[in-house]
Amino acid sequence: MILYHGSTVVVDHPKIIKSEVGRDFGFAFYTTDIREQAIRWAKRKAMLKERRFGQCIIPIVSCYLWEEKRAKNELSLKEFTGTDIDWMEMVVKCRSRMEHSHGYDVVLGNIANDNVGETISYVIQGIMRKEDAIKRLEFEKINKQIAFCTARSLNYLTFDSYFECR
């Protein structure tokens, strides 16, 4: 399976960087199998850097081959098929507690994008119950992400190529 990672640099050696909070599935190397989504991620990251540094930044998408079948047989993998209560609980834990560790090598599931993220923040703040949040998200179009959460899981990804998004 081909996976994509949007950035402002070529990422030919993926690694897990533990510097950001509020990640859906905790500290991980995040990818998607949706090319257009990776392009949006890359453009968003470039725009944020341009604002910060005041210079033109080129969005870049790195492409990988994922040994999905082998990974599913050999790694601890969690796959969410939608925005259900289990998905909600993991995202809330990972976004609200930096030290939370779910114990999976790879997690596949929906992205808590801006609209979804707002609903998640209501749950974290205690403004909305998880069950109500799930109902609210029923009609959202939510894209998929694949998070590689351990160094071991990165061994199942092989850098293939990259392209610039102009």
Coordinates of N, CA and C in Angstrom, one line a residue:
M1 N 0.8 -1.2 0.0 CA 0.0 0.0 0.0 C 0.9 1.2 0.0
I2 N 0.5 2.3 -0.8 CA 1.2 3.5 -0.8 C 0.7 4.5 0.3
L3 N 1.6 5.0 1.1 CA 1.2 6.0 2.1 C 1.9 7.3 1.8
Y4 N 1.3 8.4 2.3 CA 1.8 9.7 2.1 C 2.0 10.5 3.4
H5 N 3.0 11.4 3.4 CA 3.2 12.2 4.6 C 3.5 13.7 4.1
G6 N 2.6 14.6 4.5 CA 2.8 16.0 4.1 C 3.7 16.8 5.0
S7 N 4.6 17.5 4.5 CA 5.6 18.3 5.3 C 6.2 19.4 4.5
T8 N 7.2 20.0 4.9 CA 8.0 21.0 4.2 C 9.4 20.6 3.9
V9 N 9.7 19.3 4.2 CA 11.0 18.7 3.9 C 10.7 17.3 3.4
V10 N 11.7 16.7 2.7 CA 11.6 15.3 2.3 C 11.9 14.5 3.6
V11 N 11.0 13.5 3.9 CA 11.2 12.7 5.0 C 11.5 11.3 4.5
D12 N 12.8 11.1 4.2 CA 13.2 9.8 3.7 C 13.5 8.7 4.8
H13 N 13.7 9.2 6.0 CA 13.9 8.3 7.2 C 12.9 8.8 8.3
P14 N 11.7 8.3 8.2 CA 10.7 8.7 9.2 C 11.1 8.3 10.6
K15 N 10.8 9.2 11.5 CA 11.0 9.0 13.0 C 9.9 9.6 13.8
I16 N 9.8 9.1 15.0 CA 8.8 9.6 15.9 C 9.4 10.7 16.7
I17 N 8.8 11.9 16.6 CA 9.3 13.1 17.3 C 8.3 13.4 18.4
K18 N 8.8 13.4 19.6 CA 8.0 13.7 20.8 C 8.0 15.2 21.2
S19 N 7.4 16.0 20.3 CA 7.5 17.4 20.6 C 6.1 18.1 20.6
E20 N 5.1 17.5 20.0 CA 3.8 18.1 19.9 C 2.8 17.5 20.8
V21 N 1.9 18.3 21.3 CA 0.8 17.8 22.1 C -0.5 17.8 21.3
G22 N -1.5 17.1 21.7 CA -2.7 17.1 21.1 C -2.8 16.2 19.8
R23 N -2.0 15.2 19.7 CA -2.1 14.3 18.6 C -3.1 13.2 18.8
D24 N -3.8 12.9 17.8 CA -5.0 12.0 17.9 C -4.6 10.6 18.5
F25 N -3.5 10.0 18.0 CA -3.1 8.7 18.5 C -1.8 8.8 19.3
G26 N -1.5 9.9 19.8 CA -0.3 10.1 20.6 C 0.9 10.4 19.7
F27 N 2.1 10.2 20.3 CA 3.3 10.5 19.6 C 3.5 9.4 18.5
A28 N 3.7 9.8 17.3 CA 3.8 8.8 16.2 C 4.2 9.6 14.9
F29 N 4.5 8.8 13.9 CA 4.8 9.3 12.5 C 3.5 9.1 11.8
Y30 N 2.8 10.2 11.4 CA 1.5 10.2 10.8 C 1.5 10.2 9.3
T31 N 0.7 9.3 8.7 CA 0.6 9.1 7.3 C -0.9 9.0 6.9
T32 N -1.1 9.0 5.6 CA -2.5 8.7 5.1 C -2.3 8.0 3.8
D33 N -3.4 7.3 3.4 CA -3.4 6.7 2.1 C -4.2 7.5 1.1
I34 N -4.5 8.7 1.5 CA -5.2 9.7 0.6 C -4.2 10.8 0.2
R35 N -3.8 10.7 -1.0 CA -2.8 11.6 -1.6 C -3.2 13.1 -1.4
E36 N -4.5 13.4 -1.7 CA -5.0 14.8 -1.6 C -4.9 15.3 -0.2
Q37 N -5.1 14.5 0.8 CA -5.1 14.8 2.2 C -3.6 15.2 2.5
A38 N -2.7 14.4 2.1 CA -1.3 14.7 2.4 C -0.8 16.0 1.7
I39 N -1.4 16.3 0.6 CA -1.1 17.6 -0.1 C -1.6 18.7 0.8
R40 N -2.8 18.6 1.3 CA -3.4 19.6 2.1 C -2.6 19.8 3.4
W41 N -2.1 18.7 4.0 CA -1.2 18.8 5.2 C 0.0 19.6 4.9
A42 N 0.7 19.2 3.7 CA 1.9 19.9 3.3 C 1.7 21.4 3.1
K43 N 0.6 21.7 2.4 CA 0.4 23.1 2.2 C 0.1 23.9 3.4
R44 N -0.6 23.2 4.4 CA -0.9 23.9 5.6 C 0.4 24.1 6.4
K45 N 1.2 23.1 6.5 CA 2.5 23.3 7.2 C 3.4 24.3 6.6
A46 N 3.4 24.4 5.3 CA 4.2 25.4 4.6 C 3.6 26.8 4.9
M47 N 2.3 27.0 4.9 CA 1.7 28.3 5.1 C 2.0 28.7 6.6
L48 N 2.0 27.8 7.5 CA 2.3 28.2 8.9 C 3.8 28.6 9.0
K49 N 4.7 27.9 8.3 CA 6.1 28.3 8.4 C 6.3 29.6 7.7
E50 N 5.6 29.8 6.6 CA 5.8 31.1 5.9 C 5.4 32.2 6.8
R51 N 4.3 32.1 7.5 CA 3.9 33.2 8.4 C 4.9 33.4 9.5
R52 N 5.5 32.3 10.0 CA 6.4 32.4 11.1 C 7.8 33.0 10.6
F53 N 8.3 32.6 9.5 CA 9.6 32.9 9.0 C 9.6 34.0 7.9
G54 N 8.5 34.3 7.3 CA 8.4 35.4 6.3 C 9.1 35.1 5.0
Q55 N 9.2 33.8 4.7 CA 9.8 33.4 3.4 C 9.0 32.3 2.8
C56 N 9.2 32.1 1.5 CA 8.5 31.1 0.8 C 8.9 29.7 1.2
I57 N 8.0 28.9 1.5 CA 8.3 27.5 1.9 C 7.5 26.6 0.9
I58 N 8.2 25.6 0.4 CA 7.7 24.6 -0.5 C 7.0 23.4 0.2
P59 N 5.8 23.2 -0.1 CA 5.1 22.0 0.5 C 5.7 20.7 -0.2
I60 N 5.9 19.7 0.6 CA 6.5 18.5 0.0 C 5.7 17.3 0.6
V61 N 5.4 16.3 -0.3 CA 4.8 15.1 0.2 C 5.8 13.9 -0.1
S62 N 6.1 13.2 1.0 CA 6.9 12.0 0.9 C 6.0 10.8 0.7
C63 N 6.4 9.9 -0.1 CA 5.6 8.7 -0.4 C 6.4 7.4 0.1
Y64 N 5.6 6.5 0.6 CA 6.2 5.3 1.2 C 5.4 4.0 0.7
L65 N 6.1 2.9 0.7 CA 5.5 1.6 0.5 C 5.4 1.0 1.9
W66 N 4.1 0.6 2.3 CA 3.9 0.0 3.6 C 3.6 -1.5 3.4
E67 N 4.4 -2.3 4.1 CA 4.2 -3.7 4.1 C 3.0 -4.0 5.0
E68 N 1.8 -3.7 4.6 CA 0.6 -3.7 5.4 C 0.3 -5.2 5.9
K69 N 0.3 -6.1 5.0 CA 0.0 -7.5 5.4 C 0.9 -8.0 6.4
R70 N 2.2 -7.8 6.2 CA 3.3 -8.3 7.1 C 3.1 -7.6 8.5
A71 N 2.9 -6.3 8.4 CA 2.7 -5.5 9.6 C 1.5 -6.0 10.4
K72 N 0.4 -6.2 9.8 CA -0.8 -6.7 10.5 C -0.6 -8.1 11.1
N73 N 0.3 -8.9 10.5 CA 0.6 -10.2 11.1 C 1.6 -10.1 12.3
E74 N 2.5 -9.2 12.2 CA 3.7 -9.2 13.1 C 3.6 -8.1 14.2
L75 N 2.8 -7.1 14.0 CA 2.8 -5.9 15.0 C 1.5 -5.9 15.7
S76 N 1.5 -5.1 16.8 CA 0.3 -4.8 17.5 C -0.4 -3.6 16.8
L77 N -1.6 -3.9 16.3 CA -2.2 -2.9 15.4 C -3.7 -2.7 15.9
K78 N -4.1 -1.5 15.9 CA -5.5 -1.1 16.2 C -6.1 -0.4 15.1
E79 N -7.2 -0.9 14.6 CA -7.9 -0.3 13.4 C -9.3 0.1 13.8
F80 N -9.5 1.4 13.8 CA -10.9 2.0 14.0 C -11.6 2.1 12.7
T81 N -12.8 1.6 12.6 CA -13.6 1.6 11.4 C -14.5 2.9 11.3
G82 N -14.5 3.7 12.3 CA -15.4 4.9 12.3 C -15.1 5.7 13.5
T83 N -16.0 6.6 13.7 CA -15.9 7.5 14.9 C -16.9 6.9 16.0
D84 N -16.5 5.8 16.6 CA -17.3 5.2 17.6 C -16.7 5.6 19.0
I85 N -17.3 5.1 20.1 CA -16.9 5.5 21.4 C -15.4 5.0 21.7
D86 N -14.9 3.9 21.2 CA -13.6 3.5 21.4 C -12.6 4.5 20.8
W87 N -12.9 4.9 19.5 CA -12.1 5.9 18.8 C -12.0 7.2 19.7
M88 N -13.2 7.6 20.1 CA -13.3 8.9 20.8 C -12.5 8.8 22.1
E89 N -12.6 7.7 22.8 CA -11.8 7.6 24.1 C -10.3 7.6 23.9
M90 N -9.9 7.0 22.8 CA -8.4 7.0 22.5 C -8.0 8.5 22.2
V91 N -8.7 9.1 21.3 CA -8.3 10.5 20.9 C -8.4 11.4 22.1
V92 N -9.4 11.3 22.9 CA -9.5 12.2 24.1 C -8.3 11.9 25.1
K93 N -7.9 10.6 25.3 CA -6.8 10.3 26.2 C -5.5 10.9 25.6
C94 N -5.3 10.6 24.3 CA -4.0 11.0 23.6 C -3.9 12.5 23.5
R95 N -5.0 13.2 23.3 CA -4.9 14.7 23.2 C -4.9 15.4 24.6
S96 N -5.3 14.7 25.6 CA -5.4 15.4 26.9 C -4.3 15.0 27.8
R97 N -3.6 13.9 27.6 CA -2.5 13.4 28.5 C -1.3 13.0 27.7
M98 N -0.3 13.9 27.7 CA 0.9 13.6 27.0 C 1.6 12.3 27.3
E99 N 1.5 11.9 28.5 CA 2.1 10.6 29.0 C 1.3 9.4 28.6
H100 N 0.1 9.5 28.1 CA -0.7 8.4 27.7 C 0.0 7.5 26.7
S101 N 0.0 6.2 27.0 CA 0.6 5.2 26.0 C -0.4 4.1 25.8
H102 N -0.9 3.9 24.6 CA -1.9 2.9 24.3 C -1.3 1.5 24.0
G103 N -0.1 1.4 23.8 CA 0.6 0.1 23.6 C 0.5 -0.5 22.2
Y104 N 0.0 0.3 21.2 CA -0.1 -0.3 19.8 C 1.1 0.2 19.0
D105 N 1.6 -0.6 18.1 CA 2.6 -0.2 17.2 C 2.1 0.7 16.1
V106 N 0.9 0.4 15.6 CA 0.3 1.1 14.5 C -1.2 1.3 14.9
V107 N -1.7 2.5 14.6 CA -3.1 2.8 14.8 C -3.7 3.4 13.5
L108 N -4.8 2.8 13.0 CA -5.4 3.3 11.8 C -6.8 3.8 12.2
G109 N -7.1 5.0 11.8 CA -8.5 5.5 12.1 C -8.7 6.9 11.6
N110 N -9.8 7.5 11.9 CA -10.2 8.8 11.4 C -9.4 9.9 12.1
I111 N -9.3 11.0 11.4 CA -8.6 12.2 11.8 C -9.5 13.1 12.5
A112 N -9.1 13.6 13.7 CA -9.9 14.7 14.3 C -9.4 16.0 13.7
N113 N -9.9 16.3 12.5 CA -9.6 17.6 11.9 C -10.2 18.8 12.6
D114 N -10.2 19.9 12.0 CA -10.6 21.1 12.7 C -12.0 21.0 13.3
N115 N -13.0 20.6 12.4 CA -14.4 20.5 12.9 C -14.5 19.4 14.0
V116 N -13.9 18.3 13.7 CA -13.9 17.2 14.7 C -13.2 17.5 15.9
G117 N -12.0 18.2 15.8 CA -11.2 18.6 16.9 C -11.9 19.5 17.9
E118 N -12.8 20.4 17.3 CA -13.6 21.2 18.2 C -14.5 20.4 19.1
T119 N -15.2 19.4 18.5 CA -16.0 18.5 19.2 C -15.2 17.8 20.3
I120 N -14.0 17.3 19.9 CA -13.2 16.6 20.9 C -12.8 17.5 22.1
S121 N -12.5 18.8 21.7 CA -12.2 19.7 22.8 C -13.3 19.9 23.8
Y122 N -14.6 19.9 23.3 CA -15.8 20.0 24.2 C -15.8 18.8 25.1
V123 N -15.5 17.6 24.6 CA -15.4 16.4 25.5 C -14.3 16.5 26.5
I124 N -13.2 16.9 26.1 CA -12.0 17.1 27.0 C -12.4 18.1 28.1
Q125 N -13.1 19.2 27.8 CA -13.4 20.2 28.7 C -14.6 19.9 29.6
G126 N -15.3 18.7 29.3 CA -16.4 18.3 30.1 C -17.7 19.0 29.6
I127 N -17.7 19.7 28.5 CA -18.9 20.4 28.0 C -19.8 19.5 27.3
M128 N -19.3 18.4 26.7 CA -20.1 17.5 26.0 C -19.8 16.0 26.4
R129 N -20.8 15.2 26.4 CA -20.6 13.8 26.7 C -20.1 13.1 25.4
K130 N -19.3 12.0 25.6 CA -18.7 11.3 24.5 C -19.8 10.8 23.5
E131 N -20.9 10.3 24.1 CA -22.0 9.7 23.3 C -22.6 10.8 22.4
D132 N -22.8 12.0 23.0 CA -23.3 13.1 22.2 C -22.4 13.6 21.1
A133 N -21.1 13.6 21.4 CA -20.1 14.0 20.5 C -20.1 13.0 19.3
I134 N -20.2 11.7 19.5 CA -20.3 10.7 18.5 C -21.5 11.0 17.6
K135 N -22.6 11.3 18.1 CA -23.8 11.6 17.3 C -23.6 12.9 16.5
R136 N -22.9 13.9 17.1 CA -22.6 15.1 16.4 C -21.7 14.9 15.1
L137 N -20.8 13.9 15.3 CA -19.9 13.6 14.2 C -20.4 12.7 13.1
E138 N -21.6 12.1 13.3 CA -22.2 11.2 12.3 C -22.2 11.7 10.9
F139 N -22.3 13.0 10.7 CA -22.5 13.5 9.3 C -21.2 14.3 8.8
E140 N -20.2 14.2 9.6 CA -18.9 14.8 9.1 C -18.2 13.9 8.2
K141 N -17.6 14.4 7.1 CA -16.7 13.6 6.2 C -15.3 13.7 6.9
I142 N -14.9 12.5 7.3 CA -13.6 12.4 8.1 C -12.7 11.5 7.3
N143 N -11.5 12.0 7.1 CA -10.4 11.3 6.4 C -9.7 10.3 7.3
K144 N -8.9 9.4 6.7 CA -8.2 8.4 7.5 C -6.7 8.8 7.7
Q145 N -6.2 8.3 8.8 CA -4.7 8.4 9.0 C -4.2 7.1 9.6
I146 N -2.9 6.9 9.3 CA -2.2 5.7 9.8 C -1.0 6.3 10.6
A147 N -1.0 6.0 11.9 CA 0.0 6.4 12.8 C 0.9 5.3 13.2
F148 N 2.2 5.5 12.9 CA 3.2 4.6 13.3 C 3.8 5.0 14.6
C149 N 3.5 4.3 15.7 CA 3.7 4.7 17.1 C 4.9 4.2 17.7
T150 N 5.6 3.3 17.1 CA 6.8 2.7 17.7 C 7.9 2.7 16.6
A151 N 9.2 2.7 17.1 CA 10.3 2.7 16.1 C 10.2 1.4 15.3
R152 N 9.8 0.3 16.0 CA 9.7 -1.0 15.3 C 8.7 -0.9 14.1
S153 N 7.6 -0.2 14.3 CA 6.6 -0.1 13.2 C 7.2 0.6 12.0
L154 N 8.1 1.5 12.2 CA 8.7 2.2 11.1 C 9.5 1.3 10.1
N155 N 9.9 0.2 10.6 CA 10.7 -0.8 9.8 C 9.8 -1.4 8.7
Y156 N 8.5 -1.2 8.7 CA 7.6 -1.7 7.7 C 7.2 -0.7 6.7
L157 N 7.9 0.5 6.8 CA 7.7 1.6 5.8 C 9.0 1.7 5.0
T158 N 8.9 1.8 3.7 CA 10.1 2.1 2.8 C 9.8 3.3 2.0
F159 N 10.7 4.3 2.2 CA 10.7 5.5 1.4 C 10.7 5.2 -0.1
D160 N 9.8 5.8 -0.8 CA 9.7 5.5 -2.3 C 10.1 6.7 -3.1
S161 N 9.5 7.9 -2.8 CA 9.7 9.1 -3.6 C 9.1 10.3 -2.9
Y162 N 9.2 11.4 -3.5 CA 8.6 12.6 -3.0 C 8.2 13.5 -4.1
F163 N 7.3 14.5 -3.8 CA 7.0 15.5 -4.8 C 6.6 16.8 -4.2
E164 N 6.9 17.9 -4.9 CA 6.6 19.2 -4.4 C 5.2 19.6 -4.8
C165 N 4.5 20.3 -4.0 CA 3.1 20.7 -4.2 C 3.2 22.3 -4.5
R166 N 3.0 22.7 -5.7 CA 3.0 24.1 -6.0 C 1.7 24.6 -6.1

